[in-house]
Amino acid sequence: MANLKAIRVRLSSVKSTRQITSAMKMVAAAKLRKAQDAIVQLRPYADKLNEIQAGLSAALRDTEIENIFAERKKGNGKVLLVVVTSNKGLCGAFNANVLRETRRIMSEKYGDLVKRGDLAVITVGKKANDSLRKLKCNIIADHSDLYSGLTFERVASLADRLMQFYVTKEYDRIEIVYNQFRNAAVQNLTDEVYLPVSMNVSGGTAAAPADYIYEPDQVSIVSELIPKTLRIKLYRALLDSFAAEHGARMTAMHQATDNATDLIRELTLQYNKARQASITNQLLEVVSGAEALNG
Amino acid sequence: MKIEIITPDRNIYSGEVHSVRVPGRKGSFQVLKDHAPIISTLDAGPVIIADEQDAEIRFEITGGVIEVKKNRIILLADSAVQG
């Protein structure tokens, strides 16, 4: 029969663990709501921007647009990966998924580049930075501090840096690996090409915008809008990852709380059984002791 | 006419207005009722709104793009502060 004291100690430790996980779940839920709000706030801007751009670029041919972010025929072939994880753990497979995908990309898709040292990494999130540094990846920058106040301005400056990398021909391709937010329980692991961009916006179902006045002119408006959409693209990816992180943490903590509850039930049962057994034992001893005296 | 000033972070202002002055790429211009449809990129500078009571509201933007269509103005600003 298990030791009464040992069970009691274990029980109290599981109970306090449950308290922590359930508090974390509540905190994650509140943060998730905030993160989701930010995504919703971004939508009108992003949609309108896309609409204007789609309307304009449908009227123009791809070659007419001065797109310095278009695909290059000749280049050095260097690739930059932006790996987005969270700063904190305890969110299930959220970070592990991103890191596994990153390793897969580095060994399969860009195996040759890694050997030549032509693959660089920018990390967003301490978890990515810690784990990729251990793998001796070529990390050129870490932007984990973005999460303390995820505002558009700060993300935009990172986006501008990425665009700079591309325009100055330092890298020929930039990809982002991150978790896309579906709902609180589901994240879509995504490997997205950030640069180059094509101006051929799919569909091209623009409502004839013929009667607009354009200032300065269509071509320069489109060219000017490209960096704006790129900033939005990165901002959206980070907001998605941020919301997905809290969703994942909420789910993970919910599960942990459930497990702790089950464990507590089991341990309480064990404890009561053990207690009952020891009482029965003591009674037996008293009774048989009395009997021996009488006998 | 109706105006919406939107930044990526939030909706800065929306409401009925009499006129709007914006820092267009080819010079500052004013949008009044029944303005012709226009799409223009904007420089950094002040956006000055006269609301229905003709009270002046100013925003400083760092650039953006404006679309005017059928008395509906949508101003996408990179960032905007009131003042």
XYZ file of C-alpha atoms in Angstrom:
378
model
C 0.000 0.000 0.000
C 1.341 3.371 -1.113
C 2.710 5.631 1.516
C 0.044 8.086 2.778
C 2.456 10.977 3.109
C 3.903 10.453 -0.367
C 0.450 10.568 -1.917
C -0.460 13.700 0.009
C 2.678 15.504 -1.167
C 2.079 14.449 -4.760
C -1.548 15.508 -4.564
C -0.726 18.984 -3.375
C 1.919 19.436 -6.044
C -0.488 18.367 -8.802
C -3.079 20.726 -7.408
C -0.780 23.696 -7.555
C 0.294 22.723 -11.066
C -3.328 22.720 -12.098
C -3.767 26.145 -10.605
C -0.895 27.431 -12.680
C -2.009 25.825 -15.926
C -5.562 27.007 -15.545
C -4.359 30.551 -14.837
C -2.117 30.401 -17.902
C -5.031 29.211 -19.949
C -7.081 32.188 -18.869
C -4.254 34.608 -19.598
C -3.715 33.041 -23.028
C -7.413 33.342 -23.790
C -7.382 37.052 -22.980
C -4.245 37.617 -25.050
C -5.696 35.620 -27.894
C -8.724 37.882 -27.981
C -6.468 40.922 -28.184
C -4.337 39.377 -30.909
C -7.423 38.470 -32.901
C -8.663 42.036 -32.592
C -5.421 43.265 -34.120
C -5.936 40.977 -37.105
C -9.470 42.240 -37.520
C -8.221 45.842 -37.312
C -5.752 45.225 -40.081
C -8.300 43.767 -42.461
C -9.969 46.959 -43.789
C -6.597 48.481 -44.609
C -5.224 45.381 -46.241
C -8.381 44.714 -48.223
C -8.629 48.258 -49.537
C -4.961 48.322 -50.460
C -5.296 45.064 -52.345
C -8.405 46.322 -54.069
C -6.741 49.489 -55.330
C -3.683 47.586 -56.403
C -5.612 44.821 -58.124
C -7.710 47.390 -59.965
C -4.628 49.218 -61.139
C -2.386 46.344 -62.056
C -5.173 44.621 -63.975
C -5.188 47.630 -66.264
C -1.423 47.517 -66.718
C 0.784 44.854 -68.167
C 3.392 43.287 -65.931
C 6.246 44.676 -67.961
C 5.011 48.223 -67.630
C 5.298 48.241 -63.872
C 8.615 49.322 -62.432
C 8.834 46.490 -60.004
C 12.214 46.352 -58.316
C 10.907 43.419 -56.302
C 10.230 41.256 -59.341
C 11.990 37.965 -59.895
C 15.537 38.299 -61.174
C 16.885 36.209 -64.009
C 20.454 36.299 -62.836
C 21.481 36.455 -59.227
C 23.727 34.944 -56.618
C 21.028 32.495 -55.585
C 21.337 33.326 -51.906
C 18.306 32.689 -49.756
C 17.171 34.344 -46.552
C 14.800 32.528 -44.222
C 12.707 34.407 -41.695
C 11.751 31.973 -38.955
C 8.922 33.098 -36.704
C 8.305 31.390 -33.352
C 7.301 32.627 -29.937
C 9.454 33.982 -27.145
C 7.949 31.686 -24.554
C 7.297 27.988 -24.431
C 4.447 25.950 -23.001
C 2.390 26.191 -26.151
C 2.284 22.622 -27.349
C 3.877 21.811 -30.688
C 3.702 25.430 -31.848
C 7.449 26.091 -31.910
C 8.484 22.514 -32.570
C 6.486 22.500 -35.794
C 8.133 25.640 -37.117
C 11.586 24.415 -36.200
C 11.029 20.999 -37.722
C 9.884 22.620 -40.951
C 12.894 24.923 -40.898
C 15.248 21.980 -40.491
C 13.466 20.174 -43.295
C 13.837 23.174 -45.601
C 17.499 23.477 -44.739
C 18.257 19.822 -45.336
C 16.001 19.064 -48.310
C 14.967 22.154 -50.208
C 18.128 24.196 -49.733
C 20.639 21.526 -48.751
C 23.176 22.699 -51.339
C 22.866 26.315 -50.301
C 23.538 25.474 -46.672
C 26.729 23.665 -47.656
C 27.888 26.669 -49.650
C 26.918 28.991 -46.806
C 24.440 30.769 -49.046
C 21.520 30.431 -46.682
C 21.012 32.967 -43.938
C 18.392 33.115 -41.225
C 16.628 35.911 -39.414
C 14.836 34.763 -36.290
C 11.800 36.302 -34.680
C 11.227 34.675 -31.312
C 13.666 33.423 -28.694
C 12.739 29.798 -29.268
C 13.862 29.927 -32.890
C 17.000 31.809 -31.977
C 18.014 29.372 -29.223
C 17.394 26.251 -31.208
C 18.848 27.402 -34.533
C 21.929 28.795 -32.862
C 22.572 25.364 -31.417
C 22.340 23.988 -34.956
C 25.060 26.459 -35.970
C 22.831 28.207 -38.488
C 23.967 31.397 -40.111
C 21.763 33.757 -38.100
C 22.302 37.309 -39.285
C 19.759 38.998 -37.036
C 17.322 38.310 -34.252
C 14.145 40.316 -33.841
C 12.651 38.647 -30.778
C 12.081 42.066 -29.231
C 9.315 42.702 -31.769
C 6.892 40.861 -29.526
C 7.141 43.419 -26.762
C 4.704 45.764 -28.449
C 3.829 44.338 -31.837
C 3.040 47.550 -33.695
C 2.942 48.201 -37.392
C 5.798 50.728 -37.294
C 8.218 48.271 -35.776
C 7.264 45.469 -38.124
C 7.442 47.886 -41.056
C 11.056 48.699 -40.243
C 11.908 45.004 -40.378
C 10.008 44.733 -43.666
C 11.983 47.663 -45.034
C 15.174 45.918 -44.054
C 14.110 42.758 -45.858
C 13.253 44.780 -48.961
C 16.645 46.470 -48.709
C 18.307 43.051 -48.659
C 16.483 42.140 -51.822
C 16.969 45.392 -53.701
C 20.682 45.541 -52.963
C 20.894 41.989 -54.373
C 22.258 40.603 -51.144
C 19.668 37.848 -51.284
C 17.655 36.603 -54.232
C 14.870 35.034 -52.329
C 13.288 35.610 -48.949
C 10.918 33.153 -47.329
C 8.954 33.274 -44.090
C 8.265 30.181 -42.006
C 5.474 30.756 -39.513
C 2.232 29.484 -38.057
C -0.840 30.850 -39.732
C -3.784 31.391 -37.440
C -6.883 29.376 -38.324
C -8.678 29.211 -34.994
C -7.751 28.800 -31.365
C -7.017 25.108 -31.767
C -5.644 24.984 -35.318
C -2.478 26.515 -36.761
C -1.421 26.171 -40.346
C 2.310 25.797 -40.712
C 3.270 27.991 -43.661
C 6.397 28.470 -45.735
C 5.660 31.598 -47.705
C 7.708 33.299 -50.391
C 8.086 36.905 -49.303
C 10.275 38.150 -52.105
C 10.296 38.245 -55.109
C 6.720 39.314 -55.725
C 4.841 39.145 -58.946
C 2.447 41.907 -59.798
C 0.095 39.554 -61.557
C -2.562 39.641 -58.898
C -4.714 36.595 -59.339
C -8.153 37.047 -60.788
C -7.858 40.500 -62.243
C -11.580 41.002 -61.914
C -11.264 44.723 -61.432
C -14.382 46.764 -61.896
C -13.563 49.027 -64.818
C -11.807 51.873 -63.018
C -11.529 53.889 -66.225
C -12.997 57.101 -64.886
C -10.480 57.633 -62.104
C -8.011 60.475 -62.095
C -4.584 59.133 -61.154
C -1.991 61.182 -59.384
C 0.823 61.092 -60.265
C 0.047 58.232 -62.718
C -0.962 54.579 -62.691
C 2.501 53.110 -63.044
C 4.059 55.073 -60.207
C 1.082 54.493 -57.936
C 1.395 50.736 -58.404
C 5.136 50.847 -57.861
C 4.630 52.834 -54.713
C 1.999 50.464 -53.414
C 4.217 47.378 -53.690
C 6.352 48.189 -50.607
C 3.188 49.025 -48.701
C 1.675 45.636 -49.468
C 4.947 43.971 -48.531
C 4.928 45.674 -45.145
C 1.352 44.555 -44.641
C 2.264 41.032 -45.667
C 4.928 40.760 -42.984
C 2.749 42.452 -40.387
C -0.054 40.031 -41.141
C 2.294 37.060 -40.847
C 3.525 38.231 -37.452
C 0.047 38.991 -36.164
C -1.054 35.576 -37.345
C 1.828 33.894 -35.602
C 1.158 35.882 -32.438
C -2.513 34.923 -32.370
C -1.661 31.329 -33.230
C 0.821 31.223 -30.348
C -1.798 32.234 -27.829
C -4.328 29.881 -29.369
C -1.846 27.024 -29.133
C -0.957 27.912 -25.565
C -4.599 28.106 -24.593
C -5.283 24.671 -26.034
C -2.166 23.176 -24.492
C -2.960 24.619 -21.081
C -6.551 23.496 -21.334
C -5.337 19.982 -21.937
C -2.841 20.202 -19.101
C -5.580 21.380 -16.745
C -7.792 18.475 -17.798
C -4.962 16.003 -17.271
C -4.231 17.443 -13.845
C -7.898 17.127 -12.902
C -7.880 13.457 -13.897
C -4.685 12.886 -11.968
C -6.105 14.574 -8.895
C -9.192 12.397 -9.012
C -7.056 9.285 -9.226
C -4.710 10.367 -6.488
C -7.570 11.313 -4.178
C -9.043 7.873 -4.648
C -5.698 6.252 -3.925
C -5.224 8.449 -0.907
C -8.638 7.598 0.521
C -8.078 3.923 -0.078
C -4.717 4.048 1.652
C -6.181 6.002 4.549
C -9.048 3.515 4.922
C -6.633 0.598 4.779
C -4.480 2.051 7.511
C -7.527 2.677 9.719
C -8.679 -0.901 9.170
C -5.197 -2.099 10.066
C -5.135 -0.108 13.266
C -8.593 -1.373 14.248
C -7.478 -4.926 13.628
C -4.452 -4.374 15.815
C -6.532 -2.908 18.631
C -9.101 -5.693 18.444
C -6.573 -8.507 18.247
C -4.548 -6.906 21.051
C -7.649 -6.748 23.278
C -8.490 -10.337 22.366
C -5.000 -11.504 23.329
C -5.367 -9.865 26.780
C -8.785 -11.419 27.351
C -7.724 -14.826 26.070
C -19.600 62.960 -47.887
C -18.092 60.215 -45.826
C -14.452 59.742 -44.962
C -12.514 56.915 -43.406
C -8.914 57.302 -42.334
C -7.370 53.901 -41.778
C -3.919 52.853 -40.639
C -2.773 49.240 -40.410
C -3.197 49.417 -36.629
C -6.681 50.879 -36.456
C -9.391 53.074 -37.859
C -8.288 56.606 -36.980
C -11.332 58.569 -38.033
C -14.590 58.009 -39.812
C -17.541 60.312 -40.284
C -19.336 62.889 -42.390
C -17.226 65.835 -43.549
C -17.511 68.944 -45.700
C -14.007 69.040 -47.059
C -10.647 67.340 -46.780
C -7.225 68.706 -47.651
C -4.550 66.101 -48.284
C -0.818 66.239 -49.142
C -0.928 64.719 -52.655
C 2.230 63.628 -54.414
C 1.808 66.409 -56.949
C 0.886 68.989 -54.360
C -1.689 69.423 -51.675
C -5.282 69.317 -52.856
C -8.738 69.670 -51.408
C -11.637 67.282 -51.856
C -15.123 68.754 -51.735
C -18.543 67.248 -52.328
C -18.976 65.586 -55.731
C -15.268 65.504 -56.420
C -14.310 63.462 -59.475
C -13.098 59.938 -58.706
C -9.408 59.996 -57.959
C -6.674 57.732 -56.668
C -3.571 59.488 -55.470
C -0.529 58.634 -53.437
C 0.194 60.959 -50.550
C 3.347 62.491 -49.141
C 4.045 63.065 -45.494
C 2.121 66.082 -44.280
C -1.079 67.338 -42.739
C -4.571 66.052 -43.515
C -7.077 68.754 -42.669
C -10.714 67.834 -42.303
C -13.647 70.226 -41.994
C -16.417 68.231 -40.368
C -20.125 68.926 -40.562
C -19.916 71.780 -38.083
C -16.971 73.112 -40.111
C -14.694 72.437 -37.180
C -11.140 71.756 -38.237
C -9.529 68.418 -37.425
C -5.880 67.869 -38.278
C -3.903 64.678 -38.680
C -0.248 64.333 -39.494
C 0.384 61.378 -41.764
C 3.674 59.927 -42.937
C 2.410 58.965 -46.363
C -0.347 56.904 -47.826
C -2.889 56.667 -50.573
C -6.347 58.139 -51.033
C -9.321 56.977 -53.059
C -12.309 59.225 -53.708
C -15.371 57.749 -55.324
C -18.996 58.859 -55.223
C -18.596 61.075 -52.156
C -16.839 58.327 -50.307
C -13.252 58.932 -49.302
C -10.925 56.245 -48.113
C -7.543 57.375 -46.890
C -5.014 54.668 -46.175
C -2.298 56.238 -44.062
C 1.005 54.562 -43.164
C 0.653 56.149 -39.771
C -1.348 59.078 -38.451
C -1.410 61.201 -35.323
C -3.997 63.773 -34.460
C -2.771 67.282 -33.847
